Short mmCIF file of C-alpha atoms and ligand atoms in Angstrom, two decimals:
data_model
loop_
_atom_site.label_atom_id
_atom_site.label_comp_id
_atom_site.label_asym_id
_atom_site.label_seq_id
_atom_site.Cartn_x
_atom_site.Cartn_y
_atom_site.Cartn_z
CA MET A 1 -49.99 -42.06 135.76
CA THR A 2 -49.04 -41.71 132.14
CA ALA A 3 -50.08 -38.82 129.98
CA ASN A 4 -53.34 -40.51 129.11
CA GLY A 5 -54.20 -40.99 132.78
CA HIS A 6 -53.58 -44.73 132.92
CA PRO A 7 -51.13 -46.44 135.21
CA ILE A 8 -48.06 -47.40 133.21
CA ILE A 9 -48.57 -51.03 134.20
CA SER A 10 -51.79 -52.61 135.26
CA ILE A 11 -52.00 -56.29 136.06
CA SER A 12 -55.24 -58.02 136.85
CA SER A 13 -56.29 -61.56 137.80
CA VAL A 14 -52.89 -62.99 136.99
CA THR A 15 -52.54 -66.64 137.90
CA LYS A 16 -49.56 -68.84 137.16
CA ARG A 17 -49.42 -72.52 137.95
CA PHE A 18 -46.38 -74.76 137.80
CA PRO A 19 -46.72 -78.51 138.26
CA GLY A 20 -47.53 -78.90 141.94
CA VAL A 21 -47.37 -75.19 142.84
CA THR A 22 -49.52 -72.16 142.26
CA ALA A 23 -46.84 -69.47 142.02
CA LEU A 24 -49.33 -66.63 141.54
CA ALA A 25 -53.02 -66.61 142.37
CA ASP A 26 -55.29 -63.88 141.07
CA VAL A 27 -52.78 -61.07 141.46
CA ALA A 28 -53.68 -57.46 140.66
CA LEU A 29 -51.16 -54.64 140.71
CA GLU A 30 -50.89 -51.08 139.43
CA VAL A 31 -47.62 -49.30 138.84
CA ARG A 32 -47.46 -45.53 138.31
CA ALA A 33 -45.19 -43.99 135.71
CA GLY A 34 -41.89 -42.84 137.17
CA GLU A 35 -42.28 -44.47 140.57
CA LEU A 36 -39.97 -46.91 142.24
CA HIS A 37 -42.21 -49.73 143.25
CA ALA A 38 -40.75 -52.34 145.59
CA ILE A 39 -41.98 -55.92 145.62
CA CYS A 40 -41.51 -57.80 148.88
CA GLY A 41 -42.24 -61.30 150.06
CA GLU A 42 -40.66 -64.40 151.49
CA ASN A 43 -38.70 -66.88 149.39
CA GLY A 44 -41.12 -68.51 146.99
CA ALA A 45 -43.79 -65.81 147.37
CA GLY A 46 -43.94 -65.35 143.59
CA LYS A 47 -41.95 -62.13 143.12
CA SER A 48 -39.67 -63.37 140.35
CA THR A 49 -42.51 -65.18 138.62
CA LEU A 50 -44.55 -61.98 138.42
CA MET A 51 -41.55 -60.08 137.04
CA LYS A 52 -40.92 -62.81 134.48
CA ILE A 53 -44.48 -62.43 133.23
CA LEU A 54 -44.01 -58.67 132.94
CA SER A 55 -40.78 -59.08 131.01
CA GLY A 56 -41.95 -61.74 128.58
CA VAL A 57 -39.89 -64.58 130.05
CA ILE A 58 -43.02 -66.47 131.09
CA THR A 59 -45.68 -66.38 128.41
CA ASP A 60 -48.24 -68.94 129.52
CA TYR A 61 -50.30 -67.48 132.33
CA GLU A 62 -53.87 -66.52 132.98
CA GLY A 63 -54.88 -62.90 133.40
CA GLU A 64 -54.41 -59.48 131.89
CA LEU A 65 -51.55 -57.13 131.45
CA LEU A 66 -52.11 -53.52 130.38
CA LEU A 67 -49.35 -51.09 129.48
CA ALA A 68 -50.50 -47.49 129.68
CA GLY A 69 -54.05 -48.74 129.30
CA ARG A 70 -53.39 -51.01 126.29
CA ALA A 71 -53.71 -54.77 126.62
CA VAL A 72 -50.51 -56.59 125.75
CA ARG A 73 -49.47 -60.21 125.56
CA PHE A 74 -45.74 -60.72 125.10
CA LYS A 75 -44.53 -63.67 123.07
CA GLY A 76 -41.04 -63.36 124.48
CA THR A 77 -38.47 -61.03 125.98
CA ARG A 78 -37.92 -59.27 122.64
CA ASP A 79 -41.58 -58.22 122.66
CA ALA A 80 -41.24 -56.86 126.16
CA GLU A 81 -38.03 -55.03 125.29
CA ALA A 82 -39.70 -53.49 122.27
CA ALA A 83 -42.48 -52.29 124.57
CA GLY A 84 -39.84 -50.69 126.78
CA ILE A 85 -39.50 -53.24 129.58
CA SER A 86 -36.22 -54.85 130.54
CA ILE A 87 -35.21 -57.01 133.46
CA ILE A 88 -32.11 -57.70 135.49
CA HIS A 89 -32.52 -61.27 136.59
CA GLN A 90 -31.92 -62.61 140.05
CA GLU A 91 -29.90 -65.52 138.76
CA LEU A 92 -27.40 -64.06 136.36
CA ASN A 93 -27.70 -64.96 132.72
CA LEU A 94 -24.34 -64.06 131.28
CA VAL A 95 -22.57 -66.14 128.66
CA GLU A 96 -19.44 -66.98 130.61
CA GLN A 97 -17.07 -67.35 127.64
CA LEU A 98 -17.93 -63.95 126.18
CA SER A 99 -16.51 -60.58 127.08
CA ALA A 100 -18.36 -57.97 129.09
CA ALA A 101 -19.09 -55.97 125.93
CA ALA A 102 -20.32 -59.02 124.01
CA ASN A 103 -22.64 -59.87 126.88
CA ILE A 104 -24.03 -56.38 127.06
CA PHE A 105 -24.88 -56.35 123.35
CA LEU A 106 -25.74 -60.03 122.97
CA GLY A 107 -28.36 -60.46 120.24
CA ARG A 108 -28.28 -56.72 119.51
CA GLU A 109 -24.74 -56.42 118.19
CA ILE A 110 -23.77 -53.06 116.80
CA ARG A 111 -23.15 -53.46 113.07
CA GLY A 112 -21.28 -51.21 110.75
CA TRP A 113 -20.17 -51.36 107.16
CA LEU A 114 -21.58 -54.38 105.22
CA MET A 115 -23.46 -55.31 108.40
CA LEU A 116 -20.22 -56.52 109.93
CA ARG A 117 -20.13 -56.69 113.69
CA ASP A 118 -18.40 -53.58 114.94
CA ASP A 119 -16.45 -54.75 117.98
CA ARG A 120 -14.76 -51.40 118.45
CA ALA A 121 -18.07 -49.58 118.62
CA MET A 122 -19.46 -52.11 121.05
CA GLU A 123 -16.43 -51.91 123.30
CA HIS A 124 -16.68 -48.17 123.19
CA ALA A 125 -20.36 -48.16 124.10
CA ALA A 126 -19.83 -50.82 126.76
CA SER A 127 -17.01 -48.85 128.27
CA ARG A 128 -19.27 -45.80 128.49
CA LEU A 129 -22.03 -47.79 130.21
CA LEU A 130 -19.61 -49.37 132.67
CA LYS A 131 -18.22 -45.93 133.44
CA GLU A 132 -21.73 -44.72 134.11
CA LEU A 133 -21.90 -47.51 136.70
CA GLU A 134 -18.64 -46.20 138.12
CA CYS A 135 -16.97 -49.59 137.81
CA ASP A 136 -13.56 -50.45 136.42
CA ILE A 137 -14.39 -53.62 134.49
CA HIS A 138 -12.81 -53.58 131.03
CA PRO A 139 -15.22 -54.24 128.15
CA TRP A 140 -13.02 -57.04 126.83
CA GLN A 141 -12.82 -58.92 130.13
CA ILE A 142 -14.31 -62.42 129.89
CA ALA A 143 -17.40 -62.83 132.05
CA ALA A 144 -16.19 -66.09 133.58
CA THR A 145 -13.16 -64.37 135.08
CA LEU A 146 -15.27 -61.82 136.92
CA ARG A 147 -16.56 -62.17 140.44
CA ILE A 148 -20.29 -62.38 140.86
CA GLY A 149 -20.64 -58.75 141.98
CA ASP A 150 -19.00 -57.55 138.77
CA GLN A 151 -21.14 -59.91 136.73
CA GLN A 152 -24.18 -58.33 138.29
CA LEU A 153 -22.93 -54.92 137.18
CA ILE A 154 -22.69 -56.22 133.62
CA GLU A 155 -26.30 -57.35 133.81
CA ILE A 156 -27.20 -53.86 134.95
CA ALA A 157 -25.19 -52.29 132.11
CA LYS A 158 -27.00 -54.57 129.67
CA ALA A 159 -30.37 -53.40 130.91
CA LEU A 160 -29.24 -49.77 130.77
CA SER A 161 -28.13 -50.20 127.18
CA LEU A 162 -31.71 -50.96 126.22
CA GLN A 163 -32.81 -47.51 127.40
CA SER A 164 -36.05 -48.94 128.71
CA ASP A 165 -38.90 -46.95 130.23
CA ILE A 166 -39.53 -49.71 132.73
CA LEU A 167 -36.68 -51.46 134.45
CA ILE A 168 -37.17 -54.51 136.62
CA MET A 169 -34.46 -55.27 139.14
CA ASP A 170 -34.71 -58.66 140.80
CA GLU A 171 -32.52 -58.49 143.91
CA PRO A 172 -29.85 -56.36 142.22
CA THR A 173 -27.83 -55.80 145.38
CA SER A 174 -27.71 -59.33 146.71
CA ALA A 175 -24.06 -59.77 145.68
CA LEU A 176 -22.92 -56.20 146.13
CA THR A 177 -21.02 -54.74 149.06
CA GLU A 178 -21.98 -51.48 150.80
CA ALA A 179 -19.82 -49.31 148.54
CA GLU A 180 -21.30 -50.85 145.41
CA VAL A 181 -24.80 -50.52 146.75
CA SER A 182 -24.42 -46.77 147.16
CA ARG A 183 -23.03 -46.67 143.62
CA LEU A 184 -26.14 -48.47 142.41
CA TYR A 185 -28.31 -46.01 144.32
CA ARG A 186 -26.70 -43.18 142.39
CA VAL A 187 -27.44 -44.96 139.11
CA ILE A 188 -31.05 -45.47 140.19
CA GLU A 189 -31.27 -41.80 141.08
CA ARG A 190 -30.12 -40.84 137.57
CA LEU A 191 -32.59 -43.25 135.96
CA ARG A 192 -35.43 -41.79 137.99
CA LYS A 193 -34.52 -38.29 136.87
CA ARG A 194 -34.91 -39.57 133.32
CA GLY A 195 -38.41 -40.75 134.29
CA VAL A 196 -37.72 -44.47 134.24
CA THR A 197 -40.21 -46.57 136.19
CA ILE A 198 -38.48 -49.11 138.38
CA LEU A 199 -39.78 -52.34 139.86
CA TYR A 200 -37.43 -53.39 142.60
CA ILE A 201 -37.29 -56.70 144.42
CA SER A 202 -35.29 -56.96 147.59
CA HIS A 203 -35.19 -58.75 150.90
CA LYS A 204 -33.44 -55.84 152.50
CA MET A 205 -35.82 -53.54 154.37
CA ASP A 206 -33.36 -50.67 154.70
CA GLU A 207 -32.97 -50.62 150.94
CA ILE A 208 -36.68 -50.73 150.30
CA PHE A 209 -37.35 -47.91 152.72
CA HIS A 210 -34.54 -45.86 151.27
CA LEU A 211 -35.64 -46.21 147.66
CA ALA A 212 -39.31 -47.01 147.26
CA ASP A 213 -42.29 -44.78 146.67
CA ARG A 214 -44.68 -47.66 147.11
CA ILE A 215 -44.36 -51.22 148.34
CA THR A 216 -46.31 -54.29 147.30
CA VAL A 217 -46.25 -57.35 149.50
CA LEU A 218 -46.80 -60.85 148.14
CA ARG A 219 -47.34 -63.91 150.26
CA ASP A 220 -47.77 -67.45 148.94
CA GLY A 221 -48.55 -66.20 145.46
CA ARG A 222 -51.22 -63.75 146.61
CA LEU A 223 -51.10 -60.00 146.73
CA VAL A 224 -51.39 -58.96 150.36
CA LYS A 225 -51.29 -55.19 150.03
CA THR A 226 -49.78 -52.21 148.24
CA LEU A 227 -48.62 -49.49 150.64
CA ASP A 228 -47.21 -45.97 150.44
CA ARG A 229 -43.71 -46.01 151.83
CA ALA A 230 -44.38 -42.82 153.75
CA GLY A 231 -47.32 -44.39 155.55
CA THR A 232 -45.79 -47.67 156.66
CA THR A 233 -42.88 -49.12 158.63
CA PRO A 234 -40.40 -51.96 158.09
CA ASN A 235 -42.15 -53.81 160.89
CA GLU A 236 -45.51 -53.62 159.22
CA VAL A 237 -44.07 -54.78 155.88
CA THR A 238 -42.24 -57.69 157.52
CA HIS A 239 -45.39 -58.62 159.32
CA LEU A 240 -47.44 -58.61 156.12
CA MET A 241 -44.75 -60.68 154.39
CA VAL A 242 -44.59 -63.49 156.88
CA GLY A 243 -48.07 -63.24 158.32
CA ARG A 244 -46.69 -63.76 161.84
CA GLU A 245 -44.22 -62.15 164.23
CA ILE A 246 -40.56 -62.95 163.63
CA GLU A 247 -39.08 -64.02 166.92
CA SER A 248 -36.11 -61.89 167.85
CA ILE A 249 -32.88 -63.78 167.54
CA ASP A 250 -31.82 -64.83 170.97
CA PHE A 251 -29.39 -67.69 170.82
CA GLY A 252 -29.76 -68.65 174.47
CA GLY A 253 -26.93 -70.46 176.22
CA GLU A 254 -23.25 -69.64 176.05
CA ARG A 255 -20.99 -70.57 173.20
CA ARG A 256 -17.74 -71.95 174.47
CA ALA A 257 -14.62 -71.78 172.31
CA GLY A 258 -12.66 -75.02 172.54
CA GLU A 259 -9.45 -76.35 171.04
CA VAL A 260 -7.93 -74.81 167.93
CA LEU A 261 -9.43 -76.45 164.86
CA LEU A 262 -7.71 -74.49 162.19
CA ARG A 263 -4.52 -72.46 162.35
CA VAL A 264 -3.51 -70.31 159.40
CA GLU A 265 -0.04 -68.78 159.32
CA HIS A 266 1.30 -66.26 156.82
CA LEU A 267 -1.07 -67.36 154.11
CA SER A 268 -0.42 -65.63 150.80
CA LEU A 269 -2.02 -66.19 147.44
CA PRO A 270 -0.18 -64.91 144.37
CA TRP A 271 -2.01 -62.96 141.70
CA PRO A 272 0.02 -63.48 138.55
CA GLY A 273 0.03 -60.64 136.09
CA HIS A 274 -1.70 -58.26 138.46
CA ALA A 275 -0.10 -55.06 139.67
CA ARG A 276 -1.02 -55.70 143.27
CA GLY A 277 0.74 -59.08 143.00
CA TRP A 278 -1.21 -60.79 145.79
CA ARG A 279 -4.82 -61.73 146.27
CA LEU A 280 -3.96 -62.51 149.88
CA LYS A 281 -0.85 -61.42 151.70
CA ASP A 282 0.45 -62.72 155.01
CA VAL A 283 -2.87 -63.65 156.62
CA SER A 284 -2.69 -65.40 160.00
CA PHE A 285 -5.51 -66.41 162.38
CA GLU A 286 -7.01 -69.29 164.34
CA LEU A 287 -10.44 -70.86 164.42
CA ARG A 288 -11.54 -72.72 167.54
CA ARG A 289 -14.20 -75.30 168.06
CA GLY A 290 -17.50 -73.74 169.03
CA GLU A 291 -16.99 -70.35 167.47
CA VAL A 292 -18.20 -68.44 164.46
CA LEU A 293 -15.49 -66.35 162.86
CA GLY A 294 -16.65 -63.62 160.50
CA ILE A 295 -14.64 -62.26 157.59
CA ALA A 296 -15.55 -58.72 156.60
CA GLY A 297 -14.22 -56.68 153.71
CA LEU A 298 -15.21 -54.94 150.52
CA MET A 299 -15.68 -56.84 147.29
CA GLY A 300 -12.25 -57.82 146.02
CA ALA A 301 -10.72 -57.75 149.50
CA GLY A 302 -9.99 -61.48 149.31
CA ARG A 303 -12.79 -62.95 151.43
CA THR A 304 -13.80 -65.59 148.91
CA GLU A 305 -10.17 -66.32 148.02
CA LEU A 306 -9.41 -66.96 151.68
CA LEU A 307 -12.19 -69.52 151.96
CA GLU A 308 -11.13 -71.08 148.68
CA CYS A 309 -7.56 -71.52 149.97
CA LEU A 310 -8.85 -73.31 153.06
CA PHE A 311 -10.99 -75.55 150.85
CA GLY A 312 -8.29 -76.50 148.35
CA ALA A 313 -10.06 -74.57 145.63
CA ALA A 314 -7.74 -71.62 145.06
CA ALA A 315 -6.71 -70.65 141.54
CA GLU A 316 -3.00 -70.90 142.49
CA PRO A 317 -1.34 -72.95 145.23
CA PRO A 318 -1.26 -70.69 148.30
CA GLN A 319 1.92 -70.05 150.30
CA GLY A 320 2.19 -70.28 154.07
CA ARG A 321 0.90 -72.86 156.49
CA ILE A 322 -2.57 -74.27 157.20
CA GLU A 323 -3.03 -76.65 160.14
CA LEU A 324 -6.16 -78.66 160.74
CA LEU A 325 -6.31 -80.11 164.27
CA GLY A 326 -2.57 -79.69 164.69
CA ARG A 327 -1.61 -81.34 161.39
CA SER A 328 -0.23 -79.37 158.49
CA VAL A 329 -2.43 -79.73 155.41
CA ALA A 330 -2.13 -78.67 151.77
CA PHE A 331 -5.29 -79.57 149.91
CA ARG A 332 -4.88 -79.78 146.17
CA HIS A 333 -8.56 -80.40 145.54
CA PRO A 334 -11.84 -79.73 147.37
CA ARG A 335 -12.29 -83.49 147.55
CA GLU A 336 -9.33 -83.72 149.92
CA ALA A 337 -10.65 -80.85 152.04
CA ARG A 338 -14.04 -82.48 152.27
CA ALA A 339 -12.54 -85.82 153.29
CA ALA A 340 -10.65 -84.00 156.05
CA GLY A 341 -13.90 -82.50 157.36
CA ILE A 342 -14.21 -79.11 155.71
CA GLY A 343 -17.34 -77.93 153.92
CA LEU A 344 -17.85 -74.84 151.76
CA VAL A 345 -21.07 -73.12 150.81
CA THR A 346 -20.11 -70.88 147.90
CA GLU A 347 -21.37 -67.39 147.14
CA ASP A 348 -22.16 -68.21 143.57
CA ARG A 349 -24.70 -70.95 143.73
CA LYS A 350 -25.46 -71.07 140.05
CA ARG A 351 -21.89 -71.57 138.90
CA LEU A 352 -20.41 -73.65 141.69
CA GLY A 353 -23.11 -74.94 143.92
CA LEU A 354 -26.13 -76.23 142.08
CA PHE A 355 -26.52 -79.18 139.78
CA ALA A 356 -29.17 -77.80 137.49
CA ALA A 357 -30.01 -81.14 135.88
CA MET A 358 -30.72 -82.81 139.22
CA ASN A 359 -33.70 -82.68 141.49
CA VAL A 360 -33.98 -81.26 144.99
CA GLY A 361 -33.22 -84.53 146.77
CA GLU A 362 -30.15 -85.26 144.67
CA ASN A 363 -28.82 -81.75 145.14
CA ILE A 364 -29.08 -82.08 148.88
CA SER A 365 -27.58 -85.54 149.14
CA ILE A 366 -24.84 -85.24 146.52
CA CYS A 367 -22.09 -84.95 149.15
CA THR A 368 -23.38 -87.69 151.41
CA LEU A 369 -23.82 -90.36 148.74
CA ARG A 370 -20.73 -92.19 149.91
CA GLU A 371 -21.58 -91.91 153.59
CA THR A 372 -25.02 -93.38 153.15
CA GLY A 373 -23.76 -96.31 151.12
CA ALA A 374 -22.65 -99.58 152.66
CA GLY A 375 -19.94 -101.28 150.59
CA GLY A 376 -20.35 -98.88 147.73
CA PHE A 377 -24.07 -99.49 147.60
CA ILE A 378 -26.08 -96.32 147.65
CA ASN A 379 -28.88 -96.56 150.09
CA ARG A 380 -31.55 -94.52 148.35
CA THR A 381 -34.08 -94.80 151.09
CA ARG A 382 -31.71 -93.53 153.78
CA GLU A 383 -30.42 -90.82 151.45
CA TRP A 384 -33.93 -89.68 150.66
CA GLN A 385 -34.93 -89.76 154.30
CA MET A 386 -32.01 -87.52 155.26
CA ALA A 387 -32.80 -85.12 152.44
CA ALA A 388 -36.42 -85.01 153.55
CA GLU A 389 -35.34 -84.14 157.10
CA THR A 390 -33.14 -81.36 155.78
CA VAL A 391 -35.98 -79.95 153.68
CA GLN A 392 -38.18 -79.92 156.73
CA ARG A 393 -35.57 -78.53 159.11
CA LEU A 394 -34.74 -75.62 156.82
CA ALA A 395 -38.35 -75.16 155.73
CA VAL A 396 -37.45 -75.43 152.04
CA LYS A 397 -40.47 -74.55 149.95
CA THR A 398 -40.75 -77.26 147.32
CA SER A 399 -43.39 -79.57 145.92
CA GLY A 400 -41.14 -82.50 146.85
CA LEU A 401 -37.66 -84.01 146.66
CA ALA A 402 -38.28 -85.05 143.07
CA ALA A 403 -38.90 -81.48 141.91
CA PRO A 404 -36.18 -80.05 139.64
CA ILE A 405 -33.86 -77.79 141.66
CA THR A 406 -34.33 -75.07 139.05
CA SER A 407 -38.02 -74.91 139.90
CA LEU A 408 -37.24 -73.58 143.39
CA SER A 409 -37.11 -69.89 144.14
CA GLY A 410 -33.61 -68.43 144.61
CA GLY A 411 -33.67 -68.40 148.39
CA ASN A 412 -34.92 -71.94 148.59
CA GLN A 413 -32.11 -73.13 146.31
CA GLN A 414 -29.66 -71.57 148.75
CA LYS A 415 -31.24 -73.43 151.65
CA CYS A 416 -30.72 -76.71 149.77
CA ILE A 417 -27.00 -76.03 149.36
CA ILE A 418 -26.54 -75.22 153.02
CA GLY A 419 -28.53 -78.31 153.90
CA ARG A 420 -26.26 -80.39 151.69
CA TRP A 421 -23.19 -79.42 153.71
CA LEU A 422 -24.91 -79.79 157.04
CA GLN A 423 -25.52 -83.41 156.13
CA THR A 424 -21.80 -84.10 155.73
CA ASP A 425 -21.17 -83.39 159.43
CA PRO A 426 -18.14 -81.19 158.84
CA GLN A 427 -15.60 -80.12 161.50
CA VAL A 428 -15.15 -76.76 159.83
CA LEU A 429 -17.90 -75.16 157.78
CA LEU A 430 -17.04 -72.29 155.47
CA LEU A 431 -19.98 -70.12 154.50
CA ASP A 432 -19.47 -67.55 151.77
CA ASP A 433 -22.29 -65.05 152.05
CA PRO A 434 -24.75 -67.81 152.96
CA THR A 435 -27.87 -65.69 153.27
CA ARG A 436 -27.62 -63.95 149.93
CA GLY A 437 -31.19 -63.71 148.70
CA VAL A 438 -32.61 -65.48 151.73
CA ASP A 439 -35.72 -63.93 153.30
CA VAL A 440 -35.93 -62.58 156.87
CA GLY A 441 -37.65 -65.60 158.37
CA ALA A 442 -35.26 -68.07 156.78
CA LYS A 443 -32.30 -65.90 157.79
CA ALA A 444 -33.26 -66.10 161.44
CA GLU A 445 -33.65 -69.84 160.96
CA LEU A 446 -30.16 -70.10 159.47
CA TYR A 447 -28.61 -68.05 162.27
CA ARG A 448 -30.12 -70.44 164.78
CA LEU A 449 -28.85 -73.37 162.76
CA ILE A 450 -25.31 -71.98 162.69
CA ASP A 451 -25.52 -71.37 166.43
CA GLY A 452 -26.68 -74.94 167.02
CA LEU A 453 -23.82 -76.27 164.92
CA VAL A 454 -21.07 -74.43 166.76
CA LYS A 455 -22.57 -75.44 170.09
CA ARG A 456 -22.19 -79.03 168.94
CA GLY A 457 -18.48 -78.33 168.53
CA ILE A 458 -17.84 -77.45 164.89
CA GLY A 459 -16.15 -74.25 163.82
CA VAL A 460 -17.67 -71.87 161.29
CA ILE A 461 -16.05 -69.20 159.16
CA MET A 462 -18.47 -66.97 157.32
CA THR A 463 -18.43 -63.92 155.11
CA SER A 464 -21.37 -61.66 154.49
CA SER A 465 -22.15 -58.64 152.41
CA GLU A 466 -24.30 -57.42 155.29
CA LEU A 467 -22.40 -56.21 158.33
CA PRO A 468 -25.34 -56.45 160.75
CA GLU A 469 -25.43 -60.14 159.95
CA LEU A 470 -21.80 -60.64 160.98
CA LEU A 471 -22.43 -58.62 164.12
CA THR A 472 -25.38 -60.87 164.99
CA VAL A 473 -23.84 -64.25 164.34
CA CYS A 474 -20.07 -64.04 164.87
CA ASP A 475 -17.94 -64.31 167.99
CA ARG A 476 -15.01 -62.63 166.30
CA ILE A 477 -14.70 -60.65 163.09
CA LEU A 478 -11.57 -60.36 160.96
CA VAL A 479 -11.35 -57.57 158.42
CA LEU A 480 -9.57 -57.90 155.09
CA SER A 481 -8.53 -55.01 152.93
CA GLU A 482 -6.85 -55.63 149.59
CA GLY A 483 -5.81 -59.11 150.66
CA ARG A 484 -4.32 -58.10 154.00
CA LEU A 485 -5.71 -58.57 157.48
CA THR A 486 -6.29 -55.06 158.82
CA ALA A 487 -8.23 -55.73 162.03
CA SER A 488 -9.69 -58.36 164.32
CA PHE A 489 -12.56 -57.59 166.69
CA SER A 490 -14.38 -59.53 169.36
CA ARG A 491 -18.15 -59.34 169.15
CA ALA A 492 -18.17 -56.88 172.05
CA GLU A 493 -15.69 -54.54 170.38
CA ALA A 494 -17.03 -54.66 166.85
CA THR A 495 -19.17 -51.90 165.38
CA GLU A 496 -20.15 -51.26 161.77
CA HIS A 497 -18.13 -48.09 161.83
CA LYS A 498 -14.90 -49.73 163.05
CA ILE A 499 -15.26 -52.53 160.52
CA MET A 500 -15.83 -50.17 157.60
CA GLU A 501 -12.83 -48.16 158.67
CA ALA A 502 -10.60 -51.25 158.70
CA ALA A 503 -12.10 -52.50 155.43
CA THR A 504 -11.15 -49.31 153.58
CA LEU A 505 -7.70 -49.07 155.11
CA GLY A 506 -5.17 -48.65 152.36
CA VAL A 507 -7.81 -48.79 149.63
CA LYS A 508 -7.34 -46.22 146.92
CA LYS A 509 -10.48 -44.22 146.39
CA ALA A 510 -12.24 -45.44 143.24
CA GLY A 511 -12.10 -42.60 140.70
N1 ATP B 1 -39.93 -73.04 136.45
C1 ATP B 1 -40.61 -73.41 137.54
N2 ATP B 1 -41.11 -74.65 137.66
C2 ATP B 1 -41.79 -75.03 138.76
N3 ATP B 1 -42.02 -74.23 139.82
C3 ATP B 1 -41.55 -72.98 139.78
C4 ATP B 1 -40.80 -72.50 138.64
N4 ATP B 1 -40.45 -71.22 138.88
C5 ATP B 1 -40.93 -70.90 140.10
N5 ATP B 1 -41.61 -71.95 140.65
C6 ATP B 1 -42.26 -71.97 141.96
O1 ATP B 1 -43.10 -70.84 142.07
C7 ATP B 1 -43.04 -70.28 143.39
C8 ATP B 1 -42.65 -68.83 143.30
O2 ATP B 1 -41.29 -68.74 142.88
P1 ATP B 1 -40.55 -67.35 142.65
O3 ATP B 1 -39.24 -67.65 142.04
O4 ATP B 1 -41.46 -66.42 141.93
O5 ATP B 1 -40.34 -66.84 144.15
P2 ATP B 1 -39.65 -65.51 144.69
O6 ATP B 1 -40.69 -64.75 145.42
O7 ATP B 1 -38.94 -64.83 143.61
O8 ATP B 1 -38.63 -66.10 145.80
P3 ATP B 1 -37.09 -65.70 146.15
O9 ATP B 1 -37.16 -64.62 147.16
O10 ATP B 1 -36.56 -66.95 146.81
O11 ATP B 1 -36.39 -65.37 144.91
C9 ATP B 1 -42.06 -71.15 144.16
O12 ATP B 1 -42.78 -72.07 144.93
C10 ATP B 1 -41.27 -71.84 143.10
O13 ATP B 1 -40.81 -73.10 143.55
MG1 MG B 2 -36.94 -64.51 143.20
#
């Protein structure tokens, strides 16, 4: 409660309709000052929509919003910021061409003499904020050159710079590795000491139970329940979220590793102008038909770079040898990799995966256009039919194939991208953190899908920021540390502890 006895936020009868979907239906919620309040729910449950209303991003809705007992109606994000509410969005909103510092102070530039923009002061302030986050991004680094995890840290720094009383974090850890997550926890701890109220969205139960004071569950746009963390269990919350039992993941039937699909020998990727010199150094391994190979490692270890090399999408031409089905290959472009039977689901769906101007159906069928056409003629009906099957198979929550892809919730967008590659019938499927932001039910569904695919004879290489996921899905796990292969475990040998040990091998402790 605030000093005057009111909850700091009180929402009542909030309803939000989009064409074809009711994202929120008659939602009521109270948030106490200084608490960390977690919001849970499946993909498309309405979590982000509710947070966008609170932060002034969405302004046309029905219902009431009270801040410390006073009715408010934000006309935009500036209004919300002025009232002390800021948000870290699920889909990052950085201006790619600008530096970290410029992004942090975008629209609120520090001005000095004659109202001139004071770049020095901004870089100084940005550097302080980034230090507070314990990260080594330089304020003048251009956002586009940063990996998604670092970009997320800039979003967090931006929100911190506003010194808000209420901070909304929409899946802040979805692109962070274990080490960065604990760093974020320390930041959250400091914010809480300052009395900041935090609304926290996550699909990760361990996180929610570690951080939250109270938990609110949404399902299909309705508020199911608000619970005290101390009086509930992850099982109960999951149950309330999905409204049914999640079947335990039992793949049933043996996987059988077949012939070697992909052989990588002494792969190295130069890193011009960088002290370490190599993004990848002397990496060798094999992938067989019928197996899932996991790649573990901290952020910056080279997991994404490795997949990019295999897909012909690396920043520099890699050195070493890559063989696909016994033939040496050197893809200069993803197009060539795709024609040879390799698919890649990228970690950064907004930048590399989604076509924002296209609808759901087009996004799913974009890679299969040629396959469905006879003599260059695109068979729309067939294409649409296949897309519809994919939507159904992956349980994508959408009002239809014609809906804009941007209207889907984050997790459902990810399902569309995976579905797109499944349609191309690849020999080798590369999945870079494929379940980022995907809810528990859909995750289990994806694991089963991956299992079905390898049993049909394709080979899968996947990375994940969640170790338990690799331990569930993979037959073998390779560990990268600073671009080098430091360990390889069979599923039977692998434990979280051993993997973490190998992942930090040779890594200098971050100051
Ligand atoms: N701009 C929009 N236009 C149309 N529909 C939308 C729009 N934004 C959200 N929706 C729909 O509203 C519903 C709730 O979406 P929301 O993004 O709030 O879900 P979420 O709970 O945040 O899911 P996730 O865990 O996947 O991020 C979804 O069905 C989504 O498709
Ligand atoms: Mg969301």
